[in-house]
GROMACS .gro file of C-alpha atoms in nm:
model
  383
    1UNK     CA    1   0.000   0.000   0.000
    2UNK     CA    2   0.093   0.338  -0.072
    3UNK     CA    3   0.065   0.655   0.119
    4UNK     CA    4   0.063   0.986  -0.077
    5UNK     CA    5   0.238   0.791  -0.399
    6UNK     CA    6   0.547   0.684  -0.156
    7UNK     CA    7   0.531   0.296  -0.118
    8UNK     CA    8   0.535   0.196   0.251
    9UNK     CA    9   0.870  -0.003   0.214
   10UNK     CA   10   1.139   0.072   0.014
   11UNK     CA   11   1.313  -0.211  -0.242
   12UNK     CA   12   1.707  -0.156  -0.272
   13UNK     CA   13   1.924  -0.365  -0.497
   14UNK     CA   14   2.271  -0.242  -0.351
   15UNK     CA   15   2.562  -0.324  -0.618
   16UNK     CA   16   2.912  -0.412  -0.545
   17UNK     CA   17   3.189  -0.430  -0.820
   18UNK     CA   18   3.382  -0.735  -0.675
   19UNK     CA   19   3.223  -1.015  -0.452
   20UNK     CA   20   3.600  -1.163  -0.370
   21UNK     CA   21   3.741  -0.846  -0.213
   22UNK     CA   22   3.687  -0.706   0.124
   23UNK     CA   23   3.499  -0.401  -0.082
   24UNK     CA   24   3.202  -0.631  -0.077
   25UNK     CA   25   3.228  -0.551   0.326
   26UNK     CA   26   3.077  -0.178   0.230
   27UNK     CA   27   2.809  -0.321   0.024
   28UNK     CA   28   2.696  -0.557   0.315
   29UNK     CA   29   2.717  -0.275   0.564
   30UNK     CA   30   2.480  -0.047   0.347
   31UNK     CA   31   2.261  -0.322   0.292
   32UNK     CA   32   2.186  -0.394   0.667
   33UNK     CA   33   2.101  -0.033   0.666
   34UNK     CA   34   1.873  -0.077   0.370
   35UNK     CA   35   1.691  -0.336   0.554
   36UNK     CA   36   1.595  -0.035   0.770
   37UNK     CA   37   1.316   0.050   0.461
   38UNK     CA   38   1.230  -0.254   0.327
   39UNK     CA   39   1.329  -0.550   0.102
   40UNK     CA   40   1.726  -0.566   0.023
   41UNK     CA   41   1.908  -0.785  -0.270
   42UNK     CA   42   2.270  -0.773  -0.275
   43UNK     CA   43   2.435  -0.834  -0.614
   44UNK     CA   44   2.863  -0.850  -0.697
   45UNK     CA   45   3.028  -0.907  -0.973
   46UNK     CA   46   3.316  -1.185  -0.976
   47UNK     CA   47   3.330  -1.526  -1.069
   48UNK     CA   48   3.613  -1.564  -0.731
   49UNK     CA   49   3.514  -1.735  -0.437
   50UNK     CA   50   3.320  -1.530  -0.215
   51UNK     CA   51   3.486  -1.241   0.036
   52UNK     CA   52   3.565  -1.474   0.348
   53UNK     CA   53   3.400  -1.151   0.568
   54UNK     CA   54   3.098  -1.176   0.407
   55UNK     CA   55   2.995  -1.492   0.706
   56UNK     CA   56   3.024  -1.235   0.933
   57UNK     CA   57   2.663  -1.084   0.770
   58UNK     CA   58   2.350  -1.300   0.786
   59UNK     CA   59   2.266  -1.178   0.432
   60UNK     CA   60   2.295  -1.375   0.088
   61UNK     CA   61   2.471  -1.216  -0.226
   62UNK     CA   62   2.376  -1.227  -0.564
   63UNK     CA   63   2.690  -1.333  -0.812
   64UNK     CA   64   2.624  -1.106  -1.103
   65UNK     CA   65   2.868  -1.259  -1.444
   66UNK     CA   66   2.959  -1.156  -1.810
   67UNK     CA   67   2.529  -1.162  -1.889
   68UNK     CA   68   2.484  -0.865  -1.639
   69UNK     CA   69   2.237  -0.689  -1.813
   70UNK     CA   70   1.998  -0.977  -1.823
   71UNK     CA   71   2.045  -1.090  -1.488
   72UNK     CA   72   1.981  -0.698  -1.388
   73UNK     CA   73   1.642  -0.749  -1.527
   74UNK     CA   74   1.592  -1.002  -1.357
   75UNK     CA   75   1.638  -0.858  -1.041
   76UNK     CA   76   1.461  -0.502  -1.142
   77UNK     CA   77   1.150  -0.662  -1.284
   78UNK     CA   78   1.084  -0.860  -0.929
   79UNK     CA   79   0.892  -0.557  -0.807
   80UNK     CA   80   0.653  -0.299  -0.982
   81UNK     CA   81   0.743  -0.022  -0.677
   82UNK     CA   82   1.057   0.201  -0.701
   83UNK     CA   83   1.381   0.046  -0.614
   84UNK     CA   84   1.657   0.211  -0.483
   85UNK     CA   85   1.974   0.109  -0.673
   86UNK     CA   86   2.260   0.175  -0.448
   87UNK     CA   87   2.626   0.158  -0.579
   88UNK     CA   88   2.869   0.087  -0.397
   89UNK     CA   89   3.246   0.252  -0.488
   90UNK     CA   90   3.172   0.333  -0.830
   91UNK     CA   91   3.399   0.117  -0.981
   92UNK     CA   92   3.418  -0.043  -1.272
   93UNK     CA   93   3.173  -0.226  -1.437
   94UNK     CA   94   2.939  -0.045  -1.241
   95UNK     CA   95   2.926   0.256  -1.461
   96UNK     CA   96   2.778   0.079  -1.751
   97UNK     CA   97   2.519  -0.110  -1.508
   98UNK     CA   98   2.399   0.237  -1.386
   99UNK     CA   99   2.401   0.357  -1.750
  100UNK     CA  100   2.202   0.111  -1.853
  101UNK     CA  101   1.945   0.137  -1.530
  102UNK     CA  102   1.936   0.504  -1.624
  103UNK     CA  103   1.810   0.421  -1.981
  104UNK     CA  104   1.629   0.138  -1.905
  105UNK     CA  105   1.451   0.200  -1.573
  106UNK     CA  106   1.418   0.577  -1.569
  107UNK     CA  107   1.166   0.602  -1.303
  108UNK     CA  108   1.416   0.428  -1.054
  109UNK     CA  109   1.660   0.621  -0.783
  110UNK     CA  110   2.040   0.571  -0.812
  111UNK     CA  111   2.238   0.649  -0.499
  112UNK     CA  112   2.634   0.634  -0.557
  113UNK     CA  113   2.806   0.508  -0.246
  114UNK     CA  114   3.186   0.651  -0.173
  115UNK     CA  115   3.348   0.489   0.160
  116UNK     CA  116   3.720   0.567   0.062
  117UNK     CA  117   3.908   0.750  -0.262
  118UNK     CA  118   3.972   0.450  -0.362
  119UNK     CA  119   4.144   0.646  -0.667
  120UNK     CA  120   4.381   0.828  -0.453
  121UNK     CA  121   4.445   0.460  -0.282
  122UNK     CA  122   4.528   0.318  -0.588
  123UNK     CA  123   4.739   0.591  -0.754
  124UNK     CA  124   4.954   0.518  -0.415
  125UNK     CA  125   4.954   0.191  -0.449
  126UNK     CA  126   5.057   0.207  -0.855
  127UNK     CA  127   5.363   0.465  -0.763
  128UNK     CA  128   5.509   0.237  -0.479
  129UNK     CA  129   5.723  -0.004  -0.673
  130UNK     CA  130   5.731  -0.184  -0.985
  131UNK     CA  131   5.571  -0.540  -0.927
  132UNK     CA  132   5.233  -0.306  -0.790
  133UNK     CA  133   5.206  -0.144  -1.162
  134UNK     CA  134   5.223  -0.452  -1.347
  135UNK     CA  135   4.970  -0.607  -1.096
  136UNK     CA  136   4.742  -0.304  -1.140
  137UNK     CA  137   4.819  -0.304  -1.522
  138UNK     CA  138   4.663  -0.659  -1.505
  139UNK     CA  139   4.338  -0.572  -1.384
  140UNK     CA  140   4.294  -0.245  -1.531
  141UNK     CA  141   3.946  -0.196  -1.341
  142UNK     CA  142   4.122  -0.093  -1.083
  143UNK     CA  143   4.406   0.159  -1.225
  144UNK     CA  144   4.358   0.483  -1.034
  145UNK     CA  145   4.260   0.674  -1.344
  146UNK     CA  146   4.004   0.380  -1.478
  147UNK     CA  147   3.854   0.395  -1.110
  148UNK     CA  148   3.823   0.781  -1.135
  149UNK     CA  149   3.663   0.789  -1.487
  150UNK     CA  150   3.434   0.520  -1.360
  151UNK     CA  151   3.322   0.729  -1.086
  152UNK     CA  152   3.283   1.037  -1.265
  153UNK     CA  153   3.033   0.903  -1.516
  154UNK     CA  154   2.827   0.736  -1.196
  155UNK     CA  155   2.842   1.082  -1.034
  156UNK     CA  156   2.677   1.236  -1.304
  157UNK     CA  157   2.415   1.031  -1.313
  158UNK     CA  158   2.328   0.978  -0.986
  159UNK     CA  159   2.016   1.116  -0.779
  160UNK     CA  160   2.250   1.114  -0.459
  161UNK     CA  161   2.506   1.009  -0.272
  162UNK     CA  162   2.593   0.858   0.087
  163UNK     CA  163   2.952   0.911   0.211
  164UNK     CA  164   3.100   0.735   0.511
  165UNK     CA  165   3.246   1.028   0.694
  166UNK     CA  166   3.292   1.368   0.606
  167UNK     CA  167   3.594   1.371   0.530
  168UNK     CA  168   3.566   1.132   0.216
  169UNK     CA  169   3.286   1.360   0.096
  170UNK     CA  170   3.518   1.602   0.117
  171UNK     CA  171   3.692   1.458  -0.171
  172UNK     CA  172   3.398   1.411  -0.401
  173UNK     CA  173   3.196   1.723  -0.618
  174UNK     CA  174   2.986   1.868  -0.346
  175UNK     CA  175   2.725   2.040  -0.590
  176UNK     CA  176   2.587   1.705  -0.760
  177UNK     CA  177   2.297   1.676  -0.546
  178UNK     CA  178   2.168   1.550  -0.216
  179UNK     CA  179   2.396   1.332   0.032
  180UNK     CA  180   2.418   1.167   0.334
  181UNK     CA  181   2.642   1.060   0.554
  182UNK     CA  182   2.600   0.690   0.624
  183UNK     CA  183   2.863   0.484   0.843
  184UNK     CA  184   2.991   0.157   0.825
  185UNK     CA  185   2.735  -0.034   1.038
  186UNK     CA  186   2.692  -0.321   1.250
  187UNK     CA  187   2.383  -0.542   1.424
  188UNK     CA  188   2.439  -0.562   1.801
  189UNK     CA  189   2.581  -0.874   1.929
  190UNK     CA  190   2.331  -1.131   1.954
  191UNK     CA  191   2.406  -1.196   2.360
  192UNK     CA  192   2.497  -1.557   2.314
  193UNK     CA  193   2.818  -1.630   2.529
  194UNK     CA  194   3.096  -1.669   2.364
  195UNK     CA  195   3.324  -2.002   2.349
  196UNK     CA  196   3.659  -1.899   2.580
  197UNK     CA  197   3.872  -1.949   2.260
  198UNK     CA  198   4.194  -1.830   2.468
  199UNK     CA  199   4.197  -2.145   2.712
  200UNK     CA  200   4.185  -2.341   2.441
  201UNK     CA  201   4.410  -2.251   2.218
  202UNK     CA  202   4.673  -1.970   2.367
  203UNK     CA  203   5.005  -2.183   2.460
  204UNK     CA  204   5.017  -2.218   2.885
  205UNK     CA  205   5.199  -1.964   3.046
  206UNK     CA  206   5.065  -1.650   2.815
  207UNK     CA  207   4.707  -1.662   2.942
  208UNK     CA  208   4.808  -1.334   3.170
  209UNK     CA  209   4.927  -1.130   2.878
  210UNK     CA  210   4.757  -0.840   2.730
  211UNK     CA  211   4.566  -0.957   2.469
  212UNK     CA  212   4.531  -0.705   2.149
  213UNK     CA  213   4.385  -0.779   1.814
  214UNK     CA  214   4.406  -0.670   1.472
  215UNK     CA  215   4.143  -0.812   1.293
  216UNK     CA  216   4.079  -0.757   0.896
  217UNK     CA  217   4.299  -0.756   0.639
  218UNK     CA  218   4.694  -0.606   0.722
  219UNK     CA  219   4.800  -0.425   0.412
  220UNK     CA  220   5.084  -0.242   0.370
  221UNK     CA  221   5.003   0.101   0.522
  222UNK     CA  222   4.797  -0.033   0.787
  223UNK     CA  223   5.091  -0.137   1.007
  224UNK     CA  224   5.170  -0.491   0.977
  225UNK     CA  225   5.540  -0.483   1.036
  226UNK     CA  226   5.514  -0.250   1.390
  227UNK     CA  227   5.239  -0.541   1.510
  228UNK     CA  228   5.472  -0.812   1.450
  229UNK     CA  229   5.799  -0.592   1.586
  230UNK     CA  230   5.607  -0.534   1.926
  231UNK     CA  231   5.526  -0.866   1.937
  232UNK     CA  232   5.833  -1.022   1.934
  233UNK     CA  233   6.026  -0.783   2.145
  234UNK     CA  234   5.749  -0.789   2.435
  235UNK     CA  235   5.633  -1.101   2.486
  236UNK     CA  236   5.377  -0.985   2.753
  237UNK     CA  237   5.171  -0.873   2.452
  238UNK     CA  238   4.959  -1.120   2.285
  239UNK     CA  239   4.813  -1.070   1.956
  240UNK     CA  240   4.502  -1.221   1.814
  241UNK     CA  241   4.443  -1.199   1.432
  242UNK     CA  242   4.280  -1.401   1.178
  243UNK     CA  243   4.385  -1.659   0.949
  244UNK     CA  244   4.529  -1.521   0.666
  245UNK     CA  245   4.524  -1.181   0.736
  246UNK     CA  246   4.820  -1.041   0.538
  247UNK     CA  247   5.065  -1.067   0.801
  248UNK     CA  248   5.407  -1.273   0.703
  249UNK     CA  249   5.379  -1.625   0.783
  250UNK     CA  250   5.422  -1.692   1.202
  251UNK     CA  251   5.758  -1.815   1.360
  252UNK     CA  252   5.792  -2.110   1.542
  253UNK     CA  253   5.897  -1.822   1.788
  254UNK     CA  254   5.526  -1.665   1.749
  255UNK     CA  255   5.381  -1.847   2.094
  256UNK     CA  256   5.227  -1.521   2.148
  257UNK     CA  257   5.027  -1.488   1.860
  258UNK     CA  258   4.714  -1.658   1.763
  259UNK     CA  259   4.548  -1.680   1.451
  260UNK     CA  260   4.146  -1.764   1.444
  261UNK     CA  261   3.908  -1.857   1.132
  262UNK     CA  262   3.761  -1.579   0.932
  263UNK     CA  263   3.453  -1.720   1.051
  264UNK     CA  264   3.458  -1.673   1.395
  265UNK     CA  265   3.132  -1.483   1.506
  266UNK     CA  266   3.266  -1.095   1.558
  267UNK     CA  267   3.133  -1.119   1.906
  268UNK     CA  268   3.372  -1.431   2.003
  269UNK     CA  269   3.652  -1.304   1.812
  270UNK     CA  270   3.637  -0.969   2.017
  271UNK     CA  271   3.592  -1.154   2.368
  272UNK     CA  272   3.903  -1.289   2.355
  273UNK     CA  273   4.096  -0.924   2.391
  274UNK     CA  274   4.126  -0.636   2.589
  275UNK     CA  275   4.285  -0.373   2.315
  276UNK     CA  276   4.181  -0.311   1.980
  277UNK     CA  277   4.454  -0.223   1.753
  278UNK     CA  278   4.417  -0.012   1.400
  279UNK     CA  279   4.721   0.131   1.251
  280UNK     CA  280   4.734   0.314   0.953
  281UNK     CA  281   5.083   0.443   0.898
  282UNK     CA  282   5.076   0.560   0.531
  283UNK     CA  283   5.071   0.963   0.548
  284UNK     CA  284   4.941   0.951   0.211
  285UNK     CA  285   4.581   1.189   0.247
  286UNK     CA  286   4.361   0.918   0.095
  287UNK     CA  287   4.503   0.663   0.333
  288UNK     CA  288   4.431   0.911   0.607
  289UNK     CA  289   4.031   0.972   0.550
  290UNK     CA  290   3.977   0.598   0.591
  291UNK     CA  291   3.754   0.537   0.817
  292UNK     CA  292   3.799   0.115   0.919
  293UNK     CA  293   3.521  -0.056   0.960
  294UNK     CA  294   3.709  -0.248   1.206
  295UNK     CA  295   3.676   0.076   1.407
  296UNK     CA  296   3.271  -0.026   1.450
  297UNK     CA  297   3.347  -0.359   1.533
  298UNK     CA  298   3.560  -0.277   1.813
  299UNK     CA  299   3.316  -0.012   1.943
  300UNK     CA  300   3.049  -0.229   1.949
  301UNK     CA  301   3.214  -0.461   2.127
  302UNK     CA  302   3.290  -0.182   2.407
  303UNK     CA  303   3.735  -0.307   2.403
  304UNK     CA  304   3.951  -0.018   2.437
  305UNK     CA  305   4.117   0.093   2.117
  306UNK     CA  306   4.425   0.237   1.993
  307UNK     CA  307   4.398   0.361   1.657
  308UNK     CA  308   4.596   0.607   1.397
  309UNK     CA  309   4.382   0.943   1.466
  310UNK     CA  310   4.299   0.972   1.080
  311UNK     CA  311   4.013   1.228   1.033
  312UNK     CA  312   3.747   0.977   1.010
  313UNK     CA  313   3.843   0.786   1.287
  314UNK     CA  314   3.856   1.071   1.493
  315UNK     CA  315   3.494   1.227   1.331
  316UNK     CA  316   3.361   0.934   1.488
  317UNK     CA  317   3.533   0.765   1.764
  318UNK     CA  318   3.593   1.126   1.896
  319UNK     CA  319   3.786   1.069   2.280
  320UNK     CA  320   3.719   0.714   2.346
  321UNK     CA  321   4.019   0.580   2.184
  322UNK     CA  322   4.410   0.617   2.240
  323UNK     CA  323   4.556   0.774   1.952
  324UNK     CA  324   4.899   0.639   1.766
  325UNK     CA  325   5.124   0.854   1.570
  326UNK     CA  326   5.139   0.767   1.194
  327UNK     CA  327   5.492   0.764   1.259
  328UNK     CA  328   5.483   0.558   1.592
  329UNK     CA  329   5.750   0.353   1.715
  330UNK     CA  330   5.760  -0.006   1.835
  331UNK     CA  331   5.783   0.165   2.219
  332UNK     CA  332   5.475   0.347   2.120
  333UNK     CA  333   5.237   0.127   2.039
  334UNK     CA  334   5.327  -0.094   2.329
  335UNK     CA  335   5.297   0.175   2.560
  336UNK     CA  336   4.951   0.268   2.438
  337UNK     CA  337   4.808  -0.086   2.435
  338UNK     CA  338   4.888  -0.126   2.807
  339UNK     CA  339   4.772   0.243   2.883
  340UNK     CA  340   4.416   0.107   2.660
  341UNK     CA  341   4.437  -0.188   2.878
  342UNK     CA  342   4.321   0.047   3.192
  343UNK     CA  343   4.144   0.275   3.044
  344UNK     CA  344   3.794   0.147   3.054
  345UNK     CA  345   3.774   0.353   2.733
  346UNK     CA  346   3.538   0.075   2.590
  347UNK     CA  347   3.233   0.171   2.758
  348UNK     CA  348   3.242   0.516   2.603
  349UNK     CA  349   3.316   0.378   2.275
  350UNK     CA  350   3.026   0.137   2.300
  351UNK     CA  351   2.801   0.440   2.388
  352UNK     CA  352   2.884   0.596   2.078
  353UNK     CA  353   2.837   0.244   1.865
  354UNK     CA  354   2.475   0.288   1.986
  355UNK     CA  355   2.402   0.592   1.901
  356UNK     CA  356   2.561   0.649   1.573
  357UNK     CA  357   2.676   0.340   1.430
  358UNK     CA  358   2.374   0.052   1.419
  359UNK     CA  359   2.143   0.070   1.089
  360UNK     CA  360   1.815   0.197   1.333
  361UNK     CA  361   2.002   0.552   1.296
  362UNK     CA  362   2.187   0.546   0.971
  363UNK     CA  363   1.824   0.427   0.828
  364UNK     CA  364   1.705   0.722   0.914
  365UNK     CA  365   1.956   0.928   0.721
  366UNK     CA  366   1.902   0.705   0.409
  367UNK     CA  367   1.497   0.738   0.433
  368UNK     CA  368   1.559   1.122   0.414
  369UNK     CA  369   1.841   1.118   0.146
  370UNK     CA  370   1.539   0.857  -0.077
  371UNK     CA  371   1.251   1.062  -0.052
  372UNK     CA  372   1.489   1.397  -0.141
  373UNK     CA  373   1.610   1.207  -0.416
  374UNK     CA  374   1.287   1.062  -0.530
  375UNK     CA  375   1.078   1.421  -0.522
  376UNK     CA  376   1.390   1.572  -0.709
  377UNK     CA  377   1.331   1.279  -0.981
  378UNK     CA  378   0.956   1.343  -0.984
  379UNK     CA  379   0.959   1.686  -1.055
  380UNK     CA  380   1.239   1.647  -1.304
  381UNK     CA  381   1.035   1.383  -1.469
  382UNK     CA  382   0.680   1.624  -1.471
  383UNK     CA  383   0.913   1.927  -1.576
   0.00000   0.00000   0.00000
């Protein structure tokens, strides 16, 4: 039923340009705030196997292949109501999909999605040595000035946007039409137990160490080497990642460092510490606007945190986390995990998780960014 011409739930189709990468971690996010309105379908392109993150989301995802355009219609004839397409990143294909929605489904709203310049992250990654250019050059999608042209075409089509902080709208055209600003997101924690992973698998005579995690994936400007320096030089630290996480390979040395499945429930993986580490020690400015989603995690889960104060991180966390130099030093990171470690911290970030960072309030923002969009549509269409 419909109530002045403005159906009483909302149908998005969010679309993500890779369903192997971590990138499909945004798309997920925005679709548990989608849920918020109404029906959600999450599509990805990729033939890989799917982004090991994505079990952390109770939410299936739609493998989208070489016959897009037909398996687009399938998804956008499902429902006679307006769907809001939401795009996440911009990059390419999705600037043909949402030139072909725009043609073919005119009376539809198109929201382009920006969590990170992913341009300026690539043109970083393309200038640091040799063997990154000929990996870009191999999968041109995602050569910074491919990435940039992608997103330029998206942005002028688009009905709106949604930007993770403010500091990555920053980097976008401001005068292209209505935005919002819609964090990375997370459920709360379901209140089921969790297993006491550390007695089980933490070597005897560490279980009194600090315990500090750095979950997601380490790349190189988000401070892999200074993690594994600390550990091995203080052996009172223990650090928790996951399997896999882009970390060298452990030492038989390593007794202080566990690694866990990628599928370990959030909620189980962040019992097991009492710190929350997220370094980000490229000075490059895109690298400084991220804005982890890592971050949430840890805020939901009320651990103290010690983060790089990048302007997103601090637009959000604001004073409930210890902040680390982008230039920090081995002695400086270990001194600011054990000064987290009795902080209590934690409880003020979780305060914050709760009123900024679950879907509930970042629906809201998205209900008023659709109907904008949708009367500026209308009246462009009666015009």
């Amino acid at each position: 039923m419909a109530v002045n011409g403005r159906p009483d739930t909302i149908r998005t189709i969010v679309l993500s340009h890779d369903i192997s990468s971590n990138a499909l971690g945004r798309a997920l996010s925005m679709a548990l705030v989608a849920q918020e309105l109404g029906e959600v379908q999450v599509c990805a392109f990729g033939s890989g196997r799917l982004w090991p993150g994505a079990s952390q989301f109770d939410l299936d995802v739609n493998r989208i292949g070489r016959h897009w355009k037909r398996e687009i219609d399938a998804v956008m004839s499902a429902s006679a109501d307006t769907t809001l397409v939401w795009v996440c990143k911009g990059i390419s294909p999705l600037a043909r999909v949402v030139t072909y929605l725009k043609d073919r489904y005119p009376g539809n709203i198109v929201i382009a999605d920006f969590d990170d310049d992913d341009a300026g992250l690539a043109h970083e990654f393309f200038k640091s040595t040799v063997l990154n250019r000929i990996r870009l050059l191999r999968n041109r999608s995602m050569l910074p000035w491919v990435i940039r042209r992608s997103q330029r075409k998206i942005i002028d089509l688009a009905d709106g946007f949604t930007f993770a902080s403010n500091s990555v709208a920053a980097a976008f055209p401001s005068n292209r039409g209505p935005s919002a600003r819609i964090p990375h997101v997370r459920l709360d924690s379901t209140g089921i137990a969790p297993t006491n992973l550390v007695n089980s698998i933490v070597k005897p005579g560490v279980s009194g160490s600090i315990k500090f995690g750095v979950y997601g994936t380490l790349r190189a400007h988000k401070g892999g080497s200074l993690v594994l320096e600390a550990i091995r030089s203080h052996p009172e630290l223990h650090l928790f990642t996951f399997e896999n996480c882009g970390l060298e390979d452990r030492l038989v040395t390593d007794v202080n460092w566990t690694e866990i499945s990628p599928s370990t429930p959030l909620d189980k993986a962040y019992a097991e510490i009492d710190v929350a580490v997220i370094a980000i020690t490229s000075l490059h400015q895109s690298a400084q606007m991220q804005f982890p989603a890592k971050l949430v995690d840890a805020m939901r889960a009320g651990v103290a945190i010690v983060a790089t104060g990048t302007s997103a991180v601090r637009e959000y966390a604001m004073s409930s986390f210890l902040e680390l130099p982008s230039d920090a030093s081995v002695d400086d990171l270990v001194n600011l995990v054990k000064a987290a470690y009795k902080s209590g911290l934690g409880r003020e970030a979780r305060l914050i998780y709760e009123s900024e960072l679950t879907p509930v309030s970042a629906g809201k923002n998205l209900q008023r960014l659709f109907d904008e969009s949708r009367d500026s549509v209308l009246s462009s269409v009666k015009g």
